[in-house]
Coordinates of C-alpha atoms in Angstrom, one line a residue:
M1 CA 2.4 4.2 -52.3
P2 CA 4.4 2.6 -49.5
M3 CA 6.4 6.0 -49.5
D4 CA 2.9 8.0 -49.2
T5 CA 1.9 5.7 -46.4
R6 CA 5.2 6.2 -44.5
G7 CA 4.8 10.0 -44.9
G8 CA 1.1 10.0 -43.7
S9 CA 1.9 8.3 -40.6
S10 CA 4.8 10.3 -40.1
D11 CA 2.7 13.4 -40.4
S12 CA 0.0 12.0 -38.1
E13 CA 2.7 11.0 -35.5
M14 CA 4.0 14.6 -35.8
E15 CA 0.2 16.2 -35.4
A16 CA -0.3 14.0 -32.4
A17 CA 3.1 15.2 -30.9
C18 CA 2.1 18.7 -31.6
K19 CA -1.2 18.4 -29.8
T20 CA 0.4 16.8 -26.8
E21 CA 2.7 19.7 -26.6
T22 CA 0.1 22.4 -27.0
S23 CA -2.1 20.6 -24.4
R24 CA 0.9 20.6 -22.0
K25 CA 1.5 24.4 -22.7
K26 CA -2.2 25.1 -21.8
T27 CA -1.9 23.0 -18.6
P28 CA -0.6 25.5 -15.9
S29 CA 2.3 24.9 -13.7
L30 CA 3.0 25.1 -10.0
K31 CA 6.5 26.4 -9.1
L32 CA 8.3 25.3 -6.0
S33 CA 7.5 27.2 -2.7
V34 CA 11.1 26.9 -1.1
A35 CA 14.1 24.5 -1.3
T36 CA 16.7 23.5 1.1
Q37 CA 19.9 21.5 1.5
L38 CA 19.8 17.7 2.3
P39 CA 22.3 15.6 4.1
E40 CA 24.6 13.6 2.0
S41 CA 23.1 10.4 0.4
T42 CA 19.6 10.9 1.5
N43 CA 17.7 7.7 0.6
C44 CA 14.3 8.1 2.2
L45 CA 11.9 10.5 3.7
A46 CA 8.9 10.2 5.9
C47 CA 6.3 12.8 7.5
S48 CA 4.5 12.1 10.8
E49 CA 0.7 11.9 10.9
D50 CA 0.4 15.2 12.6
G51 CA 2.7 17.0 10.0
R52 CA 5.0 18.3 12.6
Y53 CA 8.2 16.5 11.6
L54 CA 10.3 15.0 8.8
S55 CA 12.2 11.9 9.2
L56 CA 15.4 11.4 6.8
G57 CA 17.3 8.3 6.2
H58 CA 20.9 8.9 4.8
S59 CA 24.4 7.4 5.0
Q60 CA 25.6 7.3 8.5
G61 CA 22.1 7.4 10.3
L62 CA 19.2 9.2 10.2
S63 CA 17.7 12.6 11.4
V64 CA 14.7 14.4 12.4
W65 CA 13.5 18.0 11.0
C66 CA 10.9 20.3 11.9
A67 CA 8.5 20.4 9.0
S68 CA 7.7 24.2 9.4
S69 CA 11.0 25.6 9.8
L70 CA 13.0 23.0 8.1
I71 CA 15.6 23.0 10.9
C72 CA 17.4 19.7 11.9
A73 CA 15.9 19.0 15.4
A74 CA 17.9 15.6 16.2
E75 CA 20.2 13.1 14.5
W76 CA 21.6 9.9 15.1
L77 CA 24.9 8.8 13.5
Q78 CA 26.8 5.5 13.0
D79 CA 29.7 4.9 10.6
G80 CA 29.1 2.6 7.9
L81 CA 25.4 2.5 8.3
E82 CA 23.2 3.4 5.4
I83 CA 19.5 3.7 6.0
T84 CA 17.5 2.7 3.1
F85 CA 13.9 2.9 4.5
I86 CA 12.3 4.9 7.3
Q87 CA 8.7 5.4 8.8
M88 CA 7.6 7.7 11.7
T89 CA 4.5 7.5 13.7
R90 CA 3.4 9.4 16.9
M91 CA 3.1 7.3 19.8
A92 CA 2.3 10.1 22.6
E93 CA 1.9 13.7 22.6
K94 CA 5.5 14.7 22.4
A95 CA 7.2 11.3 21.2
Y96 CA 7.6 9.8 18.0
L97 CA 8.4 6.0 16.9
L98 CA 10.7 5.6 13.9
G99 CA 11.2 2.3 12.0
T100 CA 14.1 2.0 9.7
V101 CA 15.8 -0.7 7.5
D102 CA 19.6 -0.4 6.6
D103 CA 21.3 -1.7 3.3
M104 CA 22.3 -4.6 5.1
G105 CA 18.8 -5.7 5.9
V106 CA 18.7 -5.0 9.6
A107 CA 15.6 -3.3 10.9
R108 CA 15.5 -1.1 14.1
V109 CA 13.2 0.8 16.1
F110 CA 13.9 4.5 17.4
A111 CA 12.2 7.1 19.4
Y112 CA 12.5 10.8 18.8
H113 CA 11.7 12.4 22.3
C114 CA 12.6 15.7 23.8
E115 CA 14.8 16.6 20.8
G116 CA 16.8 13.6 20.7
I117 CA 16.6 10.2 19.1
H118 CA 17.1 7.1 21.1
P119 CA 17.7 3.5 19.6
L120 CA 15.0 1.3 21.2
S121 CA 15.3 -2.0 19.7
V122 CA 17.1 -4.0 16.9
I123 CA 14.4 -6.2 15.2
N124 CA 16.7 -9.1 13.5
V125 CA 19.9 -9.3 15.5
M126 CA 22.5 -11.3 13.9
E127 CA 23.7 -13.9 16.5
D128 CA 25.1 -16.4 14.2
I129 CA 26.9 -15.4 10.7
N130 CA 25.5 -18.7 9.3
K131 CA 22.2 -17.9 10.1
R132 CA 21.9 -14.4 9.1
S133 CA 18.4 -12.9 8.8
I134 CA 17.5 -10.1 6.4
C135 CA 14.4 -7.9 7.0
L136 CA 12.6 -7.6 3.6
T137 CA 9.7 -5.3 4.7
F138 CA 9.1 -3.4 7.9
E139 CA 6.0 -1.6 8.9
L140 CA 4.9 0.2 11.9
S141 CA 1.0 0.5 12.7
E142 CA -0.3 4.0 12.9
G143 CA 0.4 4.9 16.6
G144 CA 3.3 2.5 17.1
D145 CA 1.6 -0.2 19.0
Y146 CA 2.3 -2.9 16.5
G147 CA 5.3 -3.7 13.9
A148 CA 5.3 -6.3 11.1
A149 CA 8.6 -7.7 9.7
S150 CA 8.9 -10.0 6.8
I151 CA 12.2 -11.9 7.5
S152 CA 14.3 -14.0 5.2
C153 CA 17.0 -16.6 6.3
N154 CA 18.4 -19.4 4.4
G155 CA 15.7 -19.6 1.7
A156 CA 12.7 -19.4 4.2
V157 CA 10.6 -16.4 4.3
W158 CA 8.2 -15.6 7.4
L159 CA 6.2 -12.5 8.9
E160 CA 6.9 -11.5 12.5
V161 CA 4.2 -9.4 14.3
Y162 CA 5.4 -7.5 17.3
H163 CA 3.6 -5.7 20.0
F164 CA 5.6 -2.8 21.4
P165 CA 5.7 -1.6 25.2
L166 CA 5.0 1.8 24.4
E167 CA 4.3 2.5 28.0
A168 CA 7.3 1.1 29.4
W169 CA 9.3 2.9 26.6
L170 CA 7.8 6.3 27.4
K171 CA 8.7 5.8 31.2
E172 CA 12.0 4.7 30.3
L173 CA 12.6 7.7 27.9
E174 CA 11.1 10.2 30.5
M175 CA 13.5 8.6 33.3
A176 CA 16.6 8.8 30.9
Q177 CA 15.5 12.5 30.2
S178 CA 15.1 13.5 34.0
Q179 CA 18.8 11.9 34.6
K180 CA 20.3 13.8 31.8
Q181 CA 19.0 17.1 33.5
D182 CA 20.3 16.1 36.8
P183 CA 23.3 18.2 37.6
N184 CA 24.9 15.4 39.6
S185 CA 24.8 12.8 36.5
T186 CA 28.1 12.5 34.6
G187 CA 28.2 11.6 31.0
G188 CA 25.6 10.4 28.7
V189 CA 22.4 8.5 29.8
D190 CA 21.5 5.5 27.6
V191 CA 17.7 4.3 27.3
K192 CA 17.5 0.8 28.7
S193 CA 14.5 -0.4 26.6
S194 CA 12.0 -3.1 27.5
P195 CA 12.1 -6.0 24.9
E196 CA 9.3 -6.2 22.5
P197 CA 7.2 -9.5 22.3
V198 CA 6.4 -11.5 19.2
V199 CA 2.9 -11.6 19.1
I200 CA 2.5 -14.0 15.9
K201 CA 5.1 -15.8 13.6
I202 CA 3.3 -16.5 10.4
K203 CA 4.8 -19.0 7.9
P204 CA 3.7 -19.7 4.5
P205 CA 0.9 -22.1 4.5
N206 CA 1.8 -25.9 4.3
I207 CA 0.0 -29.0 3.4
P208 CA -1.3 -30.2 6.7
A209 CA -0.1 -33.9 7.7
G210 CA -2.0 -36.5 6.6
T211 CA -3.3 -34.8 3.4
A212 CA -2.1 -36.1 0.3
L213 CA -2.7 -34.2 -2.9
D214 CA -2.4 -35.9 -6.4
G215 CA -2.3 -34.2 -9.7
S216 CA -6.2 -34.1 -10.2
L217 CA -6.8 -32.4 -6.8
D218 CA -9.5 -34.9 -6.1
V219 CA -9.3 -34.8 -2.4
Q220 CA -11.8 -35.6 0.2
L221 CA -11.3 -32.9 2.9
T222 CA -14.0 -32.2 5.5
D223 CA -12.4 -28.8 6.7
F224 CA -13.0 -26.3 3.7
L225 CA -10.2 -24.0 5.1
T226 CA -7.7 -26.9 5.0
H227 CA -8.8 -27.6 1.4
C228 CA -8.4 -24.0 0.3
L229 CA -4.9 -23.7 2.0
A230 CA -4.0 -27.2 0.4
L231 CA -5.0 -26.2 -3.0
D232 CA -2.8 -22.9 -2.5
V233 CA 0.2 -25.0 -1.5
D234 CA -0.2 -27.2 -4.6
T235 CA -0.6 -24.1 -7.0
S236 CA 2.6 -22.5 -5.5
S237 CA 4.5 -25.8 -5.8
S238 CA 3.5 -26.0 -9.5
H239 CA 4.7 -22.5 -10.2
Q240 CA 8.1 -23.5 -8.5
W241 CA 8.2 -26.5 -10.8
E242 CA 7.8 -24.2 -13.8
E243 CA 10.9 -22.3 -12.9
R244 CA 13.4 -25.2 -12.9
S245 CA 15.8 -25.5 -15.7
F246 CA 18.0 -28.0 -17.2
D247 CA 21.9 -27.7 -16.3
R248 CA 23.6 -29.4 -19.4
D249 CA 27.1 -29.2 -17.7
A250 CA 25.8 -31.1 -14.7
G251 CA 23.3 -33.3 -16.8
K252 CA 20.4 -32.8 -14.4
R253 CA 17.6 -30.5 -13.5
K254 CA 18.3 -27.5 -11.3
T255 CA 15.9 -25.7 -9.4
N256 CA 15.6 -21.8 -9.1
E257 CA 13.2 -21.6 -6.5
S258 CA 12.7 -18.0 -5.2
P259 CA 11.2 -17.7 -1.7
R260 CA 7.5 -16.6 -1.3
C261 CA 7.0 -13.0 -0.6
C262 CA 4.2 -11.8 1.7
T263 CA 2.1 -8.5 1.9
Q264 CA 0.3 -7.4 5.1
H265 CA -1.8 -4.8 6.2
F266 CA -3.1 -4.0 9.7
L267 CA -6.9 -4.1 10.4
L268 CA -8.8 -2.2 12.8
P269 CA -12.0 -3.3 14.6
C270 CA -15.0 -3.8 12.2
G271 CA -17.3 -5.8 14.4
Q272 CA -17.8 -8.8 12.3
F273 CA -15.3 -11.5 13.0
P274 CA -13.9 -13.2 16.3
G275 CA -12.1 -10.5 18.4
D276 CA -13.5 -7.6 16.7
S277 CA -16.4 -7.4 19.0
K278 CA -13.8 -7.0 22.0
A279 CA -12.8 -3.7 20.7
K280 CA -15.9 -1.4 21.1
S281 CA -16.1 2.0 19.8
Q282 CA -13.4 4.0 21.3
P283 CA -11.5 7.1 20.4
A284 CA -8.4 5.4 19.8
A285 CA -8.9 1.9 18.4
L286 CA -5.9 -0.3 17.9
P287 CA -5.2 -2.8 15.3
V288 CA -7.0 -6.2 16.2
A289 CA -5.9 -8.5 13.3
V290 CA -3.5 -8.4 10.3
C291 CA -4.4 -9.9 6.9
V292 CA -1.7 -11.5 4.9
W293 CA -1.2 -12.9 1.6
W294 CA 1.6 -14.7 -0.2
S295 CA 2.9 -14.4 -3.8
G296 CA 1.4 -17.2 -5.9
S297 CA -1.6 -17.4 -3.6
H298 CA -5.4 -17.2 -4.3
N299 CA -6.4 -16.8 -0.5
L300 CA -6.1 -13.9 1.6
L301 CA -5.7 -14.9 5.3
Q302 CA -6.7 -13.1 8.7
Y303 CA -4.8 -13.5 11.8
L304 CA -6.0 -12.0 15.1
L305 CA -3.3 -10.2 17.0
Q306 CA -3.2 -12.5 20.0
K307 CA 0.2 -13.4 21.7
A308 CA 1.5 -16.8 20.5
P309 CA 1.7 -19.6 23.3
K310 CA 5.1 -19.7 25.1
N311 CA 5.5 -23.5 24.8
K312 CA 4.7 -23.6 21.0
P313 CA 6.1 -20.4 19.4
D314 CA 7.0 -22.0 16.0
V315 CA 3.8 -23.9 15.6
G316 CA 2.0 -23.2 12.2
L317 CA -0.7 -20.9 13.0
V318 CA -4.1 -21.6 11.5
P319 CA -5.8 -18.2 10.0
D320 CA -8.9 -17.0 12.0
V321 CA -10.5 -15.8 8.6
L322 CA -10.0 -16.9 4.9
W323 CA -10.8 -15.0 2.0
P324 CA -10.8 -17.3 -1.0
N325 CA -10.6 -15.8 -4.5
A326 CA -10.8 -17.4 -8.1
K327 CA -7.6 -16.2 -9.2
E328 CA -4.0 -15.5 -8.1
I329 CA -3.7 -12.4 -6.1
L330 CA -1.2 -9.9 -7.6
C331 CA -1.8 -6.6 -5.3
S332 CA -3.8 -5.3 -2.7
A333 CA -4.8 -2.5 -0.7
V334 CA -7.0 -1.4 2.4
S335 CA -9.2 1.6 3.0
R336 CA -8.3 4.0 5.7
C337 CA -10.9 2.7 8.0
T338 CA -9.7 -0.8 7.0
R339 CA -13.5 -1.8 6.3
Y340 CA -12.8 -2.6 2.6
I341 CA -9.9 -4.8 1.4
A342 CA -9.3 -4.6 -2.5
L343 CA -7.4 -7.2 -4.3
G344 CA -6.1 -7.1 -7.8
L345 CA -6.3 -10.5 -9.2
D346 CA -5.0 -12.2 -12.1
D347 CA -6.8 -12.0 -15.5
A348 CA -7.6 -8.2 -14.9
L349 CA -10.1 -9.0 -12.0
V350 CA -10.7 -6.3 -8.9
C351 CA -12.5 -8.0 -5.8
V352 CA -13.4 -5.7 -2.9
W353 CA -14.1 -7.4 0.2
D354 CA -16.4 -5.9 2.9
R355 CA -15.5 -6.8 6.2
Q356 CA -18.4 -5.6 8.0
S357 CA -20.8 -8.1 5.9
G358 CA -18.0 -10.8 5.5
S359 CA -19.0 -10.8 1.7
P360 CA -17.6 -9.3 -1.4
L361 CA -18.8 -5.7 -2.1
S362 CA -18.1 -6.3 -5.9
V363 CA -16.1 -8.1 -8.5
V364 CA -15.3 -6.1 -11.3
S365 CA -13.6 -7.3 -14.7
V366 CA -11.3 -4.4 -16.0
S367 CA -10.3 -4.5 -19.6
A368 CA -6.7 -4.9 -18.9
T369 CA -6.0 -8.3 -20.2
D370 CA -2.9 -7.3 -22.1
S371 CA -0.9 -6.5 -18.7
P372 CA -1.3 -7.8 -15.2
F373 CA -1.9 -5.3 -12.4
F374 CA 1.2 -4.0 -10.6
R375 CA -0.3 -1.9 -7.9
M376 CA -3.8 -0.4 -6.4
Q377 CA -4.9 2.1 -4.1
F378 CA -7.9 3.7 -2.6
V379 CA -8.6 7.3 -3.9
D380 CA -9.1 9.9 -1.4
Y381 CA -12.6 11.1 -2.5
W382 CA -15.2 12.1 -0.2
P383 CA -18.7 13.4 -1.0
E384 CA -19.9 16.0 1.5
S385 CA -22.6 13.8 3.0
V386 CA -20.8 10.6 3.1
D387 CA -18.7 9.1 5.8
D388 CA -17.3 5.7 4.5
S389 CA -16.1 4.7 7.9
Q390 CA -19.5 4.7 9.4
T391 CA -22.4 5.0 6.9
F392 CA -22.8 1.7 5.0
T393 CA -25.9 2.9 3.1
L394 CA -24.2 5.4 1.0
A395 CA -20.7 4.3 1.1
K396 CA -18.8 4.2 -2.4
V397 CA -15.3 3.0 -3.2
F398 CA -13.0 4.5 -5.6
L399 CA -9.8 2.6 -6.7
L400 CA -7.1 3.3 -8.8
V401 CA -5.6 0.5 -10.6
L402 CA -2.1 0.3 -12.1
C403 CA -0.8 -2.0 -14.7
K404 CA 2.9 -3.2 -15.3
S405 CA 2.5 -1.7 -19.1
G406 CA 1.9 1.8 -17.3
A407 CA -1.9 2.1 -18.1
I408 CA -4.1 3.5 -15.2
H409 CA -7.8 2.5 -14.6
T410 CA -10.3 3.6 -12.2
V411 CA -12.9 1.6 -10.4
T412 CA -16.1 2.8 -8.7
T413 CA -18.4 0.4 -6.8
G414 CA -20.5 0.5 -3.7
R415 CA -23.4 -1.4 -2.0
G416 CA -26.3 -0.9 -4.2
E417 CA -24.4 0.9 -6.8
Q418 CA -23.6 0.0 -10.2
S419 CA -19.8 -1.2 -10.4
C420 CA -17.7 0.6 -13.4
H421 CA -14.6 1.4 -14.5
M422 CA -12.5 3.3 -16.9
Q423 CA -9.3 3.8 -18.3
L424 CA -7.5 6.9 -16.7
S425 CA -4.5 6.7 -19.1
E426 CA -3.5 4.5 -21.8
R427 CA 0.0 2.4 -22.0
P428 CA 2.6 5.1 -22.6
K429 CA 4.2 4.8 -26.0
D430 CA 7.6 6.3 -24.9
S431 CA 9.2 4.5 -21.9
G432 CA 9.9 7.9 -20.3
D433 CA 6.3 8.4 -19.9
L434 CA 5.8 5.4 -17.8
P435 CA 4.6 6.4 -14.5
T436 CA 6.8 5.2 -11.5
V437 CA 4.5 7.0 -8.7
T438 CA 0.6 7.3 -8.6
A439 CA -0.3 8.3 -5.1
S440 CA -3.7 9.6 -3.9
V441 CA -3.5 12.9 -2.4
P442 CA -5.4 13.0 0.9
F443 CA -6.1 16.7 1.0
L444 CA -6.9 17.2 -2.7
Q445 CA -10.3 15.8 -3.8
G446 CA -10.0 13.1 -6.3
L447 CA -6.4 14.2 -7.3
S448 CA -3.4 11.9 -7.8
L449 CA 0.3 12.9 -7.8
V450 CA 2.0 11.2 -10.9
V451 CA 5.9 11.1 -11.2
Q452 CA 7.1 9.8 -14.6
R453 CA 10.1 8.0 -15.3
N454 CA 11.6 11.3 -17.3
G455 CA 11.3 13.2 -14.1
K456 CA 7.8 15.1 -14.9
I457 CA 5.4 15.7 -11.9
F458 CA 1.8 16.4 -12.3
L459 CA -1.5 16.3 -10.5
Q460 CA -4.1 14.4 -12.4
D461 CA -7.9 14.5 -11.7
V462 CA -8.8 10.8 -11.7
I463 CA -12.5 11.4 -11.7
N464 CA -12.5 13.8 -15.0
K465 CA -9.3 12.4 -16.5
T466 CA -7.6 15.6 -16.8
T467 CA -4.4 17.2 -15.9
V468 CA -4.7 19.8 -13.3
C469 CA -1.4 21.3 -13.2
F470 CA 2.6 20.4 -13.7
L471 CA 5.0 20.8 -10.5
V472 CA 8.1 22.4 -11.9
P473 CA 11.4 22.2 -10.1
P474 CA 14.2 24.8 -11.1
K475 CA 15.9 24.8 -14.5
T476 CA 19.3 23.9 -12.7
H477 CA 17.8 21.0 -11.1
L478 CA 16.1 17.5 -11.8
I479 CA 14.1 14.9 -9.5
S480 CA 16.5 12.5 -8.0
T481 CA 16.2 9.2 -9.3
P482 CA 12.6 9.3 -11.0
C483 CA 12.4 5.6 -11.2
N484 CA 12.2 5.5 -7.3
P485 CA 12.0 9.2 -6.2
V486 CA 12.1 10.3 -2.5
Y487 CA 9.4 12.1 -1.5
A488 CA 6.7 12.5 1.2
L489 CA 3.3 14.3 1.5
N490 CA 2.5 16.5 4.7
T491 CA -1.4 16.4 4.9
K492 CA -1.5 18.7 7.7
Q493 CA 0.5 21.3 5.9
Q494 CA -0.7 20.3 2.4
T495 CA 2.7 20.2 1.3
L496 CA 4.7 17.9 -1.0
F497 CA 8.4 17.4 -0.2
I498 CA 10.4 15.8 -2.9
Q499 CA 14.4 15.3 -3.4
G500 CA 16.0 17.1 -6.4
D501 CA 19.8 16.8 -7.8
E502 CA 21.6 19.4 -9.8
D503 CA 21.4 18.9 -13.6
P504 CA 24.9 18.0 -14.9
S505 CA 24.3 19.4 -18.2
C506 CA 23.5 22.9 -16.7
S507 CA 26.6 25.1 -16.7
A508 CA 25.3 26.9 -13.4
S509 CA 25.2 23.7 -11.5
S510 CA 29.1 23.6 -11.1
K511 CA 29.1 26.9 -9.2
G512 CA 27.3 25.3 -6.3
G513 CA 27.7 22.4 -4.1
S514 CA 26.8 18.5 -5.3
R515 CA 24.6 17.7 -2.6
S516 CA 20.9 17.0 -2.9
Q517 CA 18.2 19.7 -2.2
L518 CA 14.6 19.2 -0.7
F519 CA 12.0 20.7 -2.8
I520 CA 8.7 21.9 -1.3
F521 CA 5.5 22.6 -3.0
H522 CA 2.8 24.2 -1.0
F523 CA -0.8 23.4 -2.5
G524 CA -2.8 25.4 0.4
K525 CA -2.5 28.9 -1.0
R526 CA -2.5 28.1 -4.7
G527 CA -5.6 29.4 -6.8
I528 CA -4.7 26.4 -9.5
I529 CA -6.0 24.0 -7.2
K530 CA -8.2 25.9 -4.7
Q531 CA -11.4 24.0 -5.8
Y532 CA -9.9 20.6 -5.0
I533 CA -8.8 21.2 -1.5
V534 CA -10.8 19.4 1.2
S535 CA -10.4 18.8 4.9
P536 CA -9.1 15.4 5.2
P537 CA -10.9 13.0 7.8
D538 CA -9.5 12.3 11.2
S539 CA -7.2 9.3 11.7
P540 CA -9.0 6.1 11.5
R541 CA -7.9 5.4 15.1
R542 CA -9.7 8.6 16.4
Q543 CA -12.9 7.6 14.4
N544 CA -15.8 6.0 16.1
T545 CA -15.8 2.4 14.5
L546 CA -19.2 1.0 13.7
S547 CA -19.5 -2.5 15.6
C548 CA -21.9 -5.1 15.1
A549 CA -21.2 -7.7 17.8
T550 CA -24.0 -10.0 17.7
L551 CA -25.2 -12.2 14.9
E552 CA -28.7 -10.8 14.9
E553 CA -27.1 -7.2 14.1
N554 CA -25.1 -8.8 11.3
C555 CA -28.2 -10.4 9.8
N556 CA -30.0 -6.8 10.0
L557 CA -27.0 -5.1 8.3
Y558 CA -26.9 -7.6 5.5
L559 CA -30.8 -7.6 4.8
E560 CA -30.6 -3.7 4.9
Q561 CA -27.8 -3.7 2.4
R562 CA -29.5 -6.4 0.2
A563 CA -32.8 -4.2 0.1
L564 CA -30.8 -1.2 -0.7
S565 CA -29.5 -3.1 -4.0
V566 CA -32.8 -4.4 -4.9
D567 CA -33.2 -2.0 -7.9
E568 CA -29.8 -2.7 -9.2
R569 CA -30.2 -6.4 -8.9
D570 CA -33.6 -6.1 -10.8
K571 CA -32.0 -4.4 -13.7
A572 CA -29.1 -7.0 -13.7
I573 CA -31.9 -9.9 -13.9
L574 CA -33.6 -8.2 -16.5
Q575 CA -30.4 -7.6 -18.7
T576 CA -29.6 -11.4 -18.3
W577 CA -33.0 -12.3 -19.4
K578 CA -32.7 -10.0 -22.3
Q579 CA -29.3 -11.6 -23.2
L580 CA -30.7 -15.1 -22.8
Q581 CA -33.5 -14.3 -25.2
E582 CA -31.4 -12.9 -27.8
T583 CA -29.1 -15.8 -27.4
A584 CA -32.0 -18.4 -27.8
V585 CA -33.1 -16.7 -31.1
M586 CA -29.8 -16.8 -32.5
V587 CA -29.4 -20.4 -31.8
Q588 CA -32.9 -21.0 -33.2
Q589 CA -32.2 -19.1 -36.3
R590 CA -29.0 -21.2 -36.7
H591 CA -30.7 -24.5 -36.5
S592 CA -33.4 -23.3 -39.1
R593 CA -30.5 -22.4 -41.6
A594 CA -28.9 -25.8 -40.8
A595 CA -32.2 -27.6 -41.4
A596 CA -32.8 -25.7 -44.5
S597 CA -29.5 -26.2 -46.2

């Protein structure tokens, strides 16, 4: 019997494998459109929002390419430098800002202007080797007005937000260009860039002076915000205590405390909180705030982008808005219009905050308790009659939630809508099928780009739970580092750029060079995915932002949203009463049986 059982299970596994292979064969494939040689040791890739340029970070510097012709337009080289992260955004009609981080943790800001790359600023200059600061993350806001860098130094971590002097930098770039074109000038002309001021410096929350927290957390605090921050600090301290271990050789305990990491998002005006009302509807809205959460924290903190006082630059800032949550925050995402902030919490909870109403849009429990959340993102899916950035009556939110196990879930919610979730893909049995990239494609309706650890690439319909097509590189090549692929999506040209290497097992690969190649997949003219192609919305900076500047307008908005959800709330109340009645009958029957016995 045991032998028959094993044979049966083997047959079932083979049958499942055959079905999987058959389904893959039925799924159409999309071959690459073109390929080109990449610079040596290309580590990162980014595309500008207008789709005109690609920026590449590699050994000895960085370069900017024309996205259509794939010709190198400019490069900036320095011996011994290895760029590991790069970002590109347009700051003017013919000028672009580039943010980079190298392998030594140094962040820099460059400008691409008049077919030249000009260094503008070094974010974390190392003045003292004993106080060497390392940039952990660096992000530019769209348009390059602000930059945020998380800095680590001697075990301490903090976030610095900069306001870049774009107008001054543009004038200096144009002046340098005019001097370069002057026939009387000799030698090269360096750009003398203006310094960027630090707007705010955010440190992990500390327990305010005079506040004592004991083990029971029975504290009388008049300030709710202070109380929430104090609870957060106490929780993070307990996590650090759990990480302590016993050193037998020294005969005492040692602490392996890792610094708290932070995640930040720039926020556009939304017309609800202080500072938002100052930014009325305008064609190019600038960020007005930054939201931050620290690892181990339950609270999402929001800070206005106001310049710090000169006399007290290092004073701990108090957040302007605090978004409390019942569980620890594991991951987060912000919608394109930055009205919605989604948080993935411990115990498989998803909370979506609505900045316009100042209340949770929904709290959804996902059946993924076996594995914690790893990453989440908003799905680019736009029904024809809906504009999520302006219409609050019909706005729907679609989320993609990834677990550490590799399982993927989708969450659909909205004001006046019943929240629902479904499992898009289960936990892969083979580690090679583990997704390393699951990115929403802005120009393909409801589709996500998936890259697996085994190097397979495909487009997945997150609404219908189907694989649309596989993206196939040449037989002589493989996707470079599929655990961390180098890729970029060009929304304007509807193109995917991804790095590939020659397959060492292929005999034909030895005839060519050993340098990597850039694979280009054009989606716009392919019949396989023609039905999914949509025109992506304008940049949130160019959209008119709905602003509610007065308390009366905010109250009217809240009441209108409540009126829209009355049917759904009535259904929920009826369902709750039904469950209570069923529970009461069960309890009564149980008591009757107990009394009879």
